[in-house]
Amino acid sequence: MELVLIPYYMMWLVFGLPLVGSLATAALRKAGRVSNYVAVAFSLLSALAALTMILPILEGVSLESVDYTVHWISGLNLTFGVLSDPFTAILANVVAWVSFLIMVYSLEYMKDDPSSNRYFFFVSLFIGSMQLIVLSDNLLSLFVGWEMVGLCSYALIGHYWKDETKNWVGTPGDKALGEEQAYSPSHAGMKAFVMTRVGDVAMLAGILILFFYAGTFNYRELAASSGAWLPALANAGLLVPVALLIFGGAVGKSAQFPLHEWLPDAMAGPAPVSALIHAATMVKAGVVLVARIAPLFYFAVLANPSLGVSSVQPFFLTVAWIGAFTAFLAATQALVGFELKKILAYSTISQIGYMMMAIGVAGLSTDFVQGLSSGLYHLMSHAIFKACLFLAAGALIHAADSKYISDMGAMRNKMKLTFAAFLIAVASLSGLPPFSGFWSKDAVLATAWSAGQYALFAAGALTAGLTAFYSFRMLGMVFFGSKSKRLEEVEAQGHHLHEPSAIMWVPYAILAAATVLFGLVALAGQAVPSLNLEATFDSAATGYIQLLYPQAPVGQGAGFEAAPSGIALLFVAIGFGVAYLGYVARRWAPGSLSAAGFGRSLYVFFEKRWYINAVYYKVFVNAPLGASRWLNDTFDFKGLFRVNDAGSLLGNRLSTAGNWLDVRVVDGTANGISSFGQRISRGLRRIQTGIVEQYVQVFAAGVVLLFIFFLLAFGVKL
């Protein structure tokens, strides 16, 4: 089979161009909107560079897997390089093209924002940092991109730094366990920064321990030397802990339980920022990290007869169950949400959980490729339809002048293009055939089914039903029913509902079309092998695995399976049917379920975010603050302050005594001597009268006395 080698400089351009674009944007900050267009241009060039990586795959030609590495610090065996393989090519293109469309959308969405230059600077830096994570051939440079992504997310989530109430996330006054559940943009940005740092510290500890035992951060070198470091880690009892520490970074960045609470509040940022974080960059970084390290550990123990796969299965079980539980947890919160972007945020947390579950199940299966490829497949599918949803949501919120779906209603008649795009993306999110989300989610569930992990499959299937319900609930409340009072007020003020400008709707229309296209291609692929997307992702996953372990028994992946697909579709149909009857057709009143009794208690439990967020604030925010106040009041104020006051009083008394000694003794002695000299001086001055006659008399008397003295001296007798 023909192999194509991509020029190495093209891959460096993929992440380098957005970074250069961010600097150019900053340099042109006084050029008005010109700097915004420059940022978009660099994003397009980066996407075109990424396209050169995937064109051979689209043409049916295999892409040669290569690690382009340059030495950085030879003494420490630190290198910097990029990977060229089908797996990386797909990831890079998903990030590049989705990000480019979001950038185009931002030109119109942010045109009147006084801080648009700062926005485009950080977005460009964000894209370049994410591409560095995707393309890096080692854990160290990945970590550099990782931290840059964290910085950009902090800046962009808190973009509306003036913290006007209209930009807050949550409803002011809404409390859980007495804790406020509404946050300003600056608070939300700091919350994201702090919570993800918890995972980052764990991740850094993990990769440093791994480096200590392996002597390298490079993926291929780690794979090649696994026969040395793997037994050493296992003998030290650190094999699973190190893998879990690195996974901790993914838990934070990808908002998985228990570090998931920052993402719903990240909706305080502008709509395109939400699209970027959820679809193309930050939350996908954790999935990329796990996809990179999972094969390292799995095939390393597989090649070591003394250990075996069972020695690392606790890691994969943890990954799979955290993913499955997070998917369910977030879906339940989306069921009762009323903020449009927040519902989408919960859905992102849930869908990322599916991806984590797929990769975790890969390590519990005899066919690792199936799990890895299904996770990658769902990542791509989700990036497309979730970006579409967020961009359309931005247009809807702008039109309704409200973030609440209860303030919308019947908007499909005035915003038909937006409705069509939103409907397609919602259907894909729900897992309805033939849209792309159906095939990718089906691949994830089929992975759990074929691995014999039926409990995980059941959790995923149940969550699929919940997803269909909250998705069509959201759709029904926004586009169906009657106009809300809020919309009537907006129209009464002369702001009639209409589609946004083409610069805004074209990007999400393209994303909606891509969702349909990939779904139809996957459908056709069931009959035409050359169009089989699952096989393409299987091949991509195989390419990355064989880049690490050329002789690895990677398996062939699995095709469409009727049983798991049918069961999942049954749950989806139930969720869709209930939501359709209640929120689209309006045949029954869903509010009756949560009016009283157990239904009401369950509703409040979900609405209050399972009280997890409130408990976090009580334990990790308010408790330390309360302890610090107590220490200040008791130890500082009553202890150190009193010691300080006593010291001050003693110092004052000593200074008074010193002053007395200085004035009475030291100054007294000096002043006494001075006074004595002055008295002598005044006495002597009395003979200096200034009268000439007196001076003559004294002179004459002196001469007479001297004359008598000389006479006596020479013996003259008088």
XYZ file of C-alpha atoms in Angstrom:
718
model
C 0.000 0.000 0.000
C 1.278 3.462 -0.889
C 2.405 5.573 2.053
C 2.445 9.369 2.053
C 4.874 11.359 4.177
C 3.667 14.804 5.225
C 6.357 17.535 5.201
C 7.282 18.126 8.823
C 7.051 21.904 8.531
C 3.334 21.691 7.730
C 2.654 20.202 11.152
C 4.727 22.864 12.872
C 2.651 25.457 11.021
C -0.590 23.944 12.310
C 0.129 25.082 15.868
C 2.682 27.780 15.055
C 0.457 29.953 12.864
C -2.240 30.598 15.510
C 0.487 31.482 18.015
C 1.994 33.948 15.550
C -1.513 35.200 14.839
C -2.038 35.994 18.517
C 1.155 38.081 18.559
C 0.154 39.857 15.348
C -3.266 40.591 16.826
C -1.686 42.124 19.910
C 0.723 44.180 17.789
C -2.205 45.562 15.765
C -4.329 46.440 18.785
C -4.583 50.071 17.652
C -5.646 49.125 14.124
C -9.295 48.572 15.040
C -11.059 45.582 13.530
C -8.135 44.916 11.197
C -6.500 42.923 13.995
C -9.616 40.726 14.236
C -9.422 39.827 10.544
C -5.699 39.120 10.904
C -6.459 36.609 13.670
C -9.062 34.888 11.479
C -6.621 34.797 8.550
C -3.981 33.020 10.632
C -6.641 30.577 11.822
C -7.529 29.806 8.201
C -3.871 29.266 7.268
C -3.501 26.875 10.197
C -6.589 24.957 9.048
C -5.208 24.709 5.511
C -1.926 23.382 6.897
C -3.897 20.787 8.867
C -5.787 19.860 5.714
C -2.546 18.686 4.091
C -2.311 16.098 6.866
C -5.710 14.559 6.197
C -5.971 14.797 2.396
C -4.144 11.481 1.866
C -6.659 9.774 4.172
C -9.572 11.294 2.257
C -7.988 10.075 -0.977
C -7.739 6.527 0.365
C -3.952 6.621 0.788
C -2.304 5.630 4.053
C -0.489 8.315 5.979
C 2.923 7.238 7.195
C 3.310 7.465 10.962
C 6.377 9.526 11.844
C 7.744 11.252 14.938
C 9.549 14.493 14.001
C 11.747 15.247 17.001
C 14.436 17.831 17.676
C 16.722 17.819 20.709
C 16.062 20.485 23.280
C 18.186 19.740 26.375
C 20.329 16.746 25.477
C 21.740 16.317 28.967
C 18.263 15.615 30.331
C 17.102 13.778 27.206
C 14.429 16.429 26.637
C 13.143 16.687 23.094
C 10.456 18.637 21.288
C 8.603 17.298 18.304
C 5.360 16.565 16.507
C 3.586 13.382 15.495
C 2.405 12.603 11.992
C -0.116 9.782 11.964
C -3.789 9.367 10.958
C -4.975 9.679 14.556
C -3.200 13.025 15.006
C -4.274 14.233 11.559
C -7.965 13.745 12.360
C -7.675 15.459 15.744
C -5.746 18.405 14.296
C -8.326 18.954 11.563
C -11.259 18.787 13.956
C -9.645 21.482 16.110
C -8.515 23.616 13.157
C -11.698 23.752 11.103
C -14.194 23.996 13.947
C -12.061 26.752 15.495
C -11.882 28.606 12.179
C -15.674 28.636 11.837
C -15.984 29.905 15.401
C -13.480 32.660 14.589
C -15.526 33.730 11.555
C -18.688 33.797 13.684
C -16.840 35.929 16.244
C -16.165 38.671 13.690
C -19.821 39.654 13.843
C -20.637 38.543 17.376
C -17.782 40.552 18.930
C -17.714 43.504 16.528
C -19.100 46.012 19.048
C -17.141 44.672 21.993
C -14.567 47.239 23.183
C -12.227 44.395 24.175
C -12.447 42.478 20.907
C -8.691 42.737 20.355
C -8.022 41.012 23.670
C -10.646 38.416 22.767
C -9.052 37.526 19.414
C -5.584 37.487 20.975
C -6.593 34.865 23.521
C -8.687 32.853 21.060
C -5.719 32.591 18.672
C -3.451 31.620 21.554
C -6.100 29.118 22.669
C -6.202 27.420 19.262
C -2.413 27.254 18.958
C -2.101 25.829 22.475
C -4.682 23.134 21.775
C -2.920 22.173 18.560
C 0.315 21.896 20.539
C -1.435 19.391 22.817
C -2.703 17.421 19.816
C 0.553 17.382 17.844
C 3.117 16.998 20.649
C 5.142 13.817 20.632
C 5.912 13.989 24.341
C 4.262 14.685 27.670
C 6.377 17.735 28.509
C 5.479 19.889 25.512
C 1.910 18.619 25.832
C 1.944 19.972 29.386
C 3.175 23.354 28.135
C 0.214 23.547 25.759
C -1.979 22.246 28.564
C -1.118 25.155 30.855
C -1.457 27.708 28.059
C -4.957 26.390 27.386
C -5.754 26.865 31.071
C -4.549 30.468 30.976
C -6.605 31.256 27.876
C -9.739 29.689 29.335
C -9.382 31.842 32.451
C -9.072 34.996 30.354
C -11.913 34.148 27.966
C -14.405 32.887 30.549
C -13.839 36.118 32.454
C -13.899 38.232 29.282
C -16.717 40.413 30.642
C -14.504 41.406 33.559
C -16.695 44.339 34.594
C -19.064 41.706 36.019
C -22.324 43.345 34.982
C -25.304 41.359 36.242
C -26.522 40.613 32.707
C -23.335 38.615 32.090
C -23.577 36.485 35.212
C -24.205 32.766 34.960
C -26.977 31.401 37.132
C -29.916 33.249 38.623
C -28.980 35.766 41.351
C -30.624 34.758 44.603
C -30.717 31.053 43.748
C -29.102 29.161 46.617
C -28.274 25.581 47.584
C -27.492 24.766 51.216
C -27.325 28.509 51.734
C -24.660 28.934 49.059
C -25.155 31.359 46.177
C -25.408 29.579 42.813
C -24.952 32.613 40.550
C -21.475 33.825 39.649
C -19.863 36.760 37.922
C -17.632 36.210 34.863
C -14.448 36.976 36.802
C -15.473 34.534 39.540
C -16.314 31.870 36.952
C -12.940 32.348 35.256
C -11.084 32.005 38.544
C -13.173 28.962 39.466
C -12.215 27.254 36.211
C -8.569 28.146 36.728
C -8.422 26.849 40.315
C -10.394 23.621 39.786
C -8.422 22.607 36.715
C -5.178 23.360 38.578
C -6.071 20.589 41.037
C -5.984 18.083 38.205
C -2.921 19.723 36.682
C -0.902 19.255 39.870
C -1.790 15.558 39.891
C -0.909 15.264 36.211
C 2.454 16.986 36.670
C 3.286 14.693 39.573
C 2.420 11.674 37.438
C 4.519 12.619 34.426
C 7.484 13.580 36.633
C 7.383 10.211 38.409
C 7.161 8.511 35.027
C 10.142 10.542 33.808
C 12.093 9.591 36.943
C 11.678 5.895 36.126
C 11.802 6.079 32.315
C 14.187 8.982 31.708
C 12.078 10.361 28.851
C 8.792 12.129 28.125
C 8.611 11.020 24.474
C 5.749 8.620 23.661
C 7.765 6.394 21.323
C 10.746 6.269 23.667
C 8.436 5.420 26.555
C 6.994 2.571 24.496
C 10.433 1.344 23.412
C 11.819 1.344 26.961
C 8.672 0.068 28.691
C 10.402 -3.222 29.450
C 12.650 -1.321 31.876
C 10.433 1.293 33.547
C 7.198 -0.704 33.685
C 8.454 -3.466 36.046
C 10.208 -0.834 38.157
C 6.978 1.128 38.551
C 5.011 -2.044 39.259
C 7.519 -3.263 41.875
C 7.302 0.120 43.593
C 3.509 -0.149 43.614
C 3.247 2.960 41.448
C 2.001 1.618 38.115
C -1.708 2.305 38.617
C -1.182 5.388 40.847
C 0.989 7.073 38.190
C -1.561 6.345 35.478
C -4.332 7.723 37.703
C -2.315 10.837 38.545
C -1.923 11.614 34.855
C -5.613 10.873 34.367
C -6.301 13.449 37.096
C -5.258 16.157 34.667
C -7.837 14.893 32.188
C -10.520 14.820 34.884
C -9.921 18.512 35.546
C -9.594 19.749 31.972
C -12.462 17.652 30.619
C -14.749 18.478 33.563
C -15.280 14.917 34.743
C -16.498 13.986 38.205
C -15.381 15.115 40.757
C -13.780 18.172 39.061
C -16.738 18.929 36.796
C -18.355 21.873 38.552
C -16.357 24.610 36.824
C -17.739 23.985 33.335
C -21.419 24.996 33.817
C -20.272 28.299 35.294
C -17.838 28.839 32.414
C -20.912 29.865 30.408
C -20.338 33.389 31.740
C -18.088 33.944 28.724
C -19.254 34.968 25.231
C -21.118 32.328 23.178
C -18.228 31.684 20.735
C -15.925 31.129 23.723
C -18.342 28.495 24.995
C -18.351 26.888 21.556
C -14.555 26.896 21.450
C -14.125 25.427 24.932
C -16.771 22.734 24.458
C -16.290 21.768 20.840
C -12.703 22.241 19.773
C -10.313 22.969 22.589
C -10.196 22.761 26.340
C -12.554 19.978 27.365
C -11.319 17.787 24.513
C -7.735 18.136 25.784
C -8.396 15.602 28.533
C -9.702 13.064 26.034
C -6.596 13.585 23.884
C -4.355 13.031 26.916
C -6.075 9.782 27.901
C -6.025 8.610 24.276
C -2.257 9.208 24.227
C -1.348 7.442 27.469
C -3.880 4.582 27.487
C -2.122 2.584 24.715
C 1.235 3.187 26.417
C 0.160 1.395 29.579
C -2.070 -1.225 27.942
C 0.395 -2.560 25.384
C 3.355 -2.179 27.743
C 1.812 -4.600 30.242
C 0.545 -6.794 27.410
C 4.132 -7.247 26.259
C 5.326 -8.035 29.779
C 4.366 -11.633 30.725
C 5.268 -11.083 34.372
C 2.584 -8.419 34.752
C -0.252 -8.920 32.296
C -3.181 -6.689 31.477
C -4.844 -7.319 34.836
C -2.142 -5.272 36.571
C -3.347 -2.075 34.911
C -7.066 -2.841 34.667
C -7.915 -0.846 37.840
C -6.834 2.244 35.915
C -9.073 1.456 32.954
C -11.987 0.550 35.219
C -11.630 3.913 36.964
C -11.546 5.785 33.660
C -14.582 3.915 32.336
C -16.720 4.310 35.441
C -15.838 7.949 36.005
C -16.848 8.557 32.395
C -20.109 6.620 32.707
C -21.081 8.192 36.031
C -20.229 11.691 34.815
C -22.330 11.150 31.695
C -25.337 10.207 33.822
C -24.745 12.878 36.476
C -24.565 15.756 33.994
C -27.532 14.480 31.982
C -29.763 14.579 35.058
C -28.824 18.210 35.674
C -29.557 19.114 32.058
C -33.077 17.691 32.508
C -34.120 20.636 34.681
C -31.960 23.453 33.310
C -33.420 26.725 32.063
C -30.291 28.580 30.937
C -29.706 27.659 27.304
C -25.912 27.619 27.378
C -25.865 25.904 30.754
C -27.985 23.025 29.416
C -25.481 22.676 26.588
C -22.650 22.750 29.130
C -24.168 19.842 31.048
C -24.576 17.975 27.770
C -20.877 18.506 27.026
C -19.851 17.085 30.391
C -22.105 14.115 29.678
C -20.806 13.507 26.149
C -17.175 13.769 27.272
C -18.107 11.076 29.776
C -19.027 8.805 26.848
C -15.590 9.382 25.300
C -13.826 8.579 28.574
C -15.962 5.478 28.997
C -14.999 4.280 25.512
C -11.256 4.623 26.153
C -11.612 3.049 29.592
C -13.492 0.083 28.149
C -10.735 -0.307 25.544
C -8.408 -1.450 28.311
C -10.993 -3.942 29.544
C -11.440 -5.479 26.106
C -9.414 -7.843 23.965
C -9.847 -5.374 21.089
C -8.243 -2.132 22.241
C -8.687 -0.474 18.847
C -12.470 -0.542 19.083
C -12.552 1.517 22.275
C -9.915 4.012 21.195
C -11.446 4.545 17.756
C -15.001 4.937 19.098
C -13.784 7.567 21.549
C -12.079 9.441 18.705
C -15.165 9.037 16.498
C -17.459 10.538 19.123
C -14.973 13.341 19.784
C -15.143 14.414 16.144
C -18.903 14.025 15.895
C -19.515 15.907 19.134
C -17.181 18.745 18.149
C -19.259 19.433 15.051
C -22.786 19.302 16.443
C -21.856 20.961 19.760
C -20.184 23.904 18.011
C -23.339 24.230 15.917
C -25.515 24.259 19.039
C -23.472 26.889 20.857
C -23.197 29.210 17.875
C -26.931 28.933 17.236
C -27.544 29.493 20.945
C -25.572 32.726 20.737
C -27.880 33.944 17.979
C -30.979 32.912 19.953
C -29.850 34.601 23.160
C -29.029 37.766 21.244
C -32.433 37.753 19.523
C -34.434 37.074 22.699
C -32.227 39.287 24.867
C -32.338 36.535 27.473
C -30.353 33.419 28.339
C -33.402 31.531 29.642
C -35.311 29.105 27.431
C -38.443 30.008 29.409
C -38.106 33.517 27.936
C -38.244 32.150 24.398
C -40.847 30.100 22.519
C -42.248 29.896 18.974
C -38.981 31.226 17.531
C -38.944 28.791 14.605
C -41.245 30.982 12.511
C -38.923 33.999 12.561
C -35.566 32.176 12.650
C -36.051 29.248 10.272
C -32.384 28.779 9.359
C -31.356 28.777 12.992
C -34.189 26.380 13.808
C -33.126 23.957 11.063
C -29.488 23.969 12.194
C -30.471 23.622 15.847
C -32.859 20.759 15.068
C -30.173 18.833 13.180
C -27.639 19.323 15.975
C -30.184 18.345 18.648
C -31.071 15.192 16.719
C -27.381 14.325 16.481
C -26.837 15.000 20.187
C -29.835 12.794 20.980
C -28.430 9.928 18.925
C -31.170 9.814 16.315
C -30.320 8.115 13.007
C -29.001 8.886 10.484
C -27.134 11.853 12.008
C -23.474 11.562 12.968
C -24.176 11.474 16.704
C -26.134 8.252 16.307
C -23.224 6.401 14.712
C -20.524 7.698 17.052
C -22.543 7.123 20.232
C -23.542 3.704 18.929
C -19.847 2.894 18.453
C -19.162 3.788 22.106
C -22.026 1.658 23.414
C -21.088 -1.210 21.103
C -17.593 -1.120 22.607
C -18.975 -1.669 26.108
C -21.329 -4.373 24.842
C -18.681 -6.346 22.965
C -16.285 -6.083 25.934
C -18.887 -7.698 28.171
C -19.177 -4.558 30.304
C -22.960 -4.669 30.473
C -23.274 -2.425 33.517
C -21.362 0.295 31.698
C -23.487 -0.295 28.618
C -26.672 0.038 30.694
C -25.450 3.321 32.183
C -24.653 4.613 28.702
C -28.000 3.510 27.250
C -29.964 5.077 30.123
C -28.017 8.310 29.687
C -28.832 8.236 25.969
C -32.527 8.284 26.868
C -32.024 11.220 29.241
C -30.053 13.016 26.539
C -32.885 12.693 24.050
C -35.348 14.031 26.620
C -33.428 17.155 27.658
C -32.385 17.886 24.070
C -35.947 17.952 22.742
C -37.193 19.668 25.895
C -34.741 22.447 25.091
C -35.778 22.487 21.429
C -39.483 22.549 22.295
C -39.222 25.392 24.794
C -37.154 27.544 22.433
C -38.905 26.994 19.108
C -42.413 25.681 19.842
C -45.389 26.685 21.929
C -46.331 30.347 22.225
C -44.182 33.429 22.552
C -43.062 34.240 26.048
C -43.864 37.560 27.676
C -40.208 38.409 27.347
C -40.298 38.020 23.562
C -43.451 40.096 23.362
C -41.735 42.859 25.344
C -38.686 42.719 23.083
C -40.837 42.993 19.967
C -42.905 45.787 21.525
C -39.662 47.740 21.870
C -39.135 47.437 18.121
C -36.600 44.585 18.215
C -38.293 42.074 15.941
C -36.983 38.527 15.766
C -34.856 37.827 12.711
C -31.928 35.735 11.577
C -28.476 37.042 12.434
C -26.182 38.249 9.677
C -24.701 35.693 7.285
C -21.305 35.914 8.989
C -22.970 34.366 12.028
C -25.433 31.865 10.557
C -23.225 30.490 7.778
C -20.726 28.888 10.237
C -23.388 26.996 12.154
C -25.203 26.110 8.934
C -21.953 24.548 7.659
C -21.595 22.616 10.914
C -25.189 21.378 10.658
C -24.577 20.280 7.075
C -21.418 18.458 8.184
C -23.434 16.643 10.852
C -25.866 15.424 8.199
C -23.086 14.604 5.737
C -21.061 12.500 8.167
C -24.237 10.704 9.206
C -25.161 9.862 5.616
C -21.605 8.763 4.828
C -21.681 6.465 7.859
C -25.013 5.078 6.686
C -23.661 4.467 3.193
C -20.569 2.909 4.751
C -22.656 0.027 6.037
C -22.946 -1.107 2.404
C -19.859 0.489 0.823
C -16.675 -0.406 2.759
C -14.713 2.524 1.340
C -17.182 4.924 3.019
C -17.172 3.189 6.396
C -16.246 5.878 8.927
C -15.814 3.397 11.773
C -13.213 1.573 9.702
C -11.466 4.894 9.058
C -11.256 5.644 12.771
C -10.178 2.063 13.479
C -7.358 2.561 10.986
C -6.398 5.872 12.597
C -6.283 4.324 16.066
C -4.255 1.416 14.705
C -1.793 3.837 13.114
C -1.099 5.564 16.428
C -0.782 2.302 18.345
C 1.651 0.862 15.806
C 3.657 4.083 15.907
C 4.294 3.211 19.561
C 4.350 -0.589 19.357
C 4.952 -1.751 15.749
C 4.326 -5.402 16.636
C 1.278 -4.840 18.841
C -1.725 -7.158 18.333
C -4.152 -4.287 17.904
C -7.223 -6.112 16.574
C -9.516 -4.915 13.836
C -12.316 -3.029 15.557
C -15.982 -3.919 15.319
C -18.715 -2.943 12.948
C -22.348 -2.103 13.521
C -24.046 -4.376 16.061
C -27.820 -4.611 16.036
C -28.430 -5.660 19.660
C -26.747 -2.788 21.528
C -27.911 -0.327 18.911
C -31.513 -1.490 19.242
C -31.477 -1.273 23.036
C -29.957 2.206 22.982
C -32.466 3.353 20.368
C -35.289 2.125 22.583
C -34.119 4.399 25.403
C -33.650 7.269 22.946
C -37.157 6.736 21.571
C -38.662 6.857 25.065
C -36.794 10.046 25.938
C -37.652 11.631 22.610
C -41.301 10.596 22.795
C -41.881 11.959 26.286
C -40.161 15.255 25.451
C -41.976 15.571 22.128
C -45.399 15.093 23.678
C -44.660 17.453 26.541
C -42.646 20.274 24.969
C -43.193 20.123 21.200
C -46.750 18.850 20.707
C -47.797 20.143 24.166
C -50.069 17.137 24.775
C -49.376 17.070 28.510
C -47.908 19.337 31.195
C -44.434 18.085 32.225
C -44.475 20.432 35.202
C -47.015 18.175 36.883
C -44.282 15.588 37.491
C -42.285 17.989 39.637
C -45.161 19.776 41.349
C -45.048 17.837 44.620
C -43.861 14.715 46.399
C -40.909 12.630 45.274
C -40.938 14.228 41.829
C -40.464 17.646 43.374
C -37.661 16.438 45.634
C -35.878 14.819 42.703
C -36.341 17.964 40.599
C -34.817 20.164 43.315
C -31.975 17.678 43.821
C -31.061 17.851 40.134
C -31.610 21.611 39.968
C -29.245 22.162 42.898
C -26.580 20.193 41.007
C -26.835 17.218 43.373
C -25.634 19.741 46.005
C -22.076 18.926 44.941
C -21.279 22.509 44.006
C -22.701 23.825 47.278
C -20.741 21.265 49.312
C -17.547 22.214 47.468
C -18.067 25.853 48.398
C -18.789 24.980 52.014
C -15.808 22.645 52.368
C -13.149 24.104 50.073
C -14.061 27.802 49.979
C -16.066 28.870 52.993
C -14.414 26.527 55.501
C -10.871 27.779 54.738
C -12.137 31.365 54.694
C -13.910 30.806 58.010
C -10.792 29.217 59.470
C -8.694 32.152 58.321
C -11.165 34.599 59.873
C -11.109 32.617 63.131
C -7.330 32.621 63.152
C -7.374 36.332 62.469
C -9.835 37.008 65.286
C -8.346 34.670 67.895
C -4.701 34.186 67.082
C -3.855 37.373 65.246
C -6.161 39.888 66.912
C -6.249 38.442 70.438
C -2.780 36.948 70.418
C -0.299 38.510 68.064
C -1.999 41.891 68.153
C -1.782 41.967 71.981
C 1.850 40.902 71.910
C 2.410 43.573 69.331
C 0.590 46.145 71.490
C 2.645 45.135 74.551
C 5.795 45.401 72.507
C 4.700 48.795 71.278
C 4.000 49.953 74.855
C 7.343 48.645 76.092
C 9.072 50.292 73.188
C 7.286 53.538 73.981
C 8.385 53.392 77.644
C 11.960 52.552 76.695
C 12.014 55.356 74.179
C 10.722 57.754 76.875
C 13.494 56.650 79.229
C 16.014 56.948 76.465
C 14.732 60.390 75.661
C 15.120 61.432 79.348
C 18.667 60.054 79.408
C 19.448 61.806 76.183
C 17.989 65.125 77.301
C 19.062 65.121 80.966
C 22.420 63.387 80.853
C 23.892 63.444 77.400
C 22.429 66.738 76.284
C 22.782 68.142 79.863
C 26.519 67.459 79.942
C 27.064 68.881 76.502
C 24.872 71.860 77.212
C 26.617 72.449 80.618
C 30.053 72.564 79.008
C 28.705 74.851 76.364
C 27.114 77.103 78.992
C 30.358 77.247 81.011
C 32.309 78.272 77.930
C 29.710 80.878 77.120
C 30.007 82.385 80.641
C 33.788 82.614 80.379
C 33.373 84.166 76.998
C 30.934 86.722 78.331
C 33.318 87.527 81.234
C 36.210 88.087 78.914
C 34.115 90.176 76.617
C 33.717 92.767 79.405
C 37.277 93.997 78.878
C 36.541 94.457 75.256
C 34.409 97.636 75.593
C 35.244 99.189 72.237
C 36.179 102.651 73.893
C 39.599 103.909 72.692
C 40.335 106.000 75.784
C 39.946 102.927 78.002
C 42.234 100.921 75.729
C 44.917 103.730 76.041
C 44.602 103.724 79.833
C 44.946 99.949 80.011
C 47.870 100.048 77.584
C 49.612 102.733 79.646
C 49.059 100.800 82.855
C 50.454 97.712 81.192
C 53.576 99.539 80.021
C 54.194 100.871 83.544
C 53.807 97.402 85.027
C 56.182 95.877 82.452
C 58.729 98.614 83.179
C 58.575 97.928 86.924
C 58.886 94.162 86.167
C 62.067 94.678 84.151
C 63.595 96.929 86.811
C 62.979 94.326 89.458
C 64.288 91.630 87.177
C 67.619 93.403 86.723
C 68.052 94.135 90.468
C 67.428 97.842 90.451
C 66.314 98.997 93.803
C 63.469 101.381 93.850
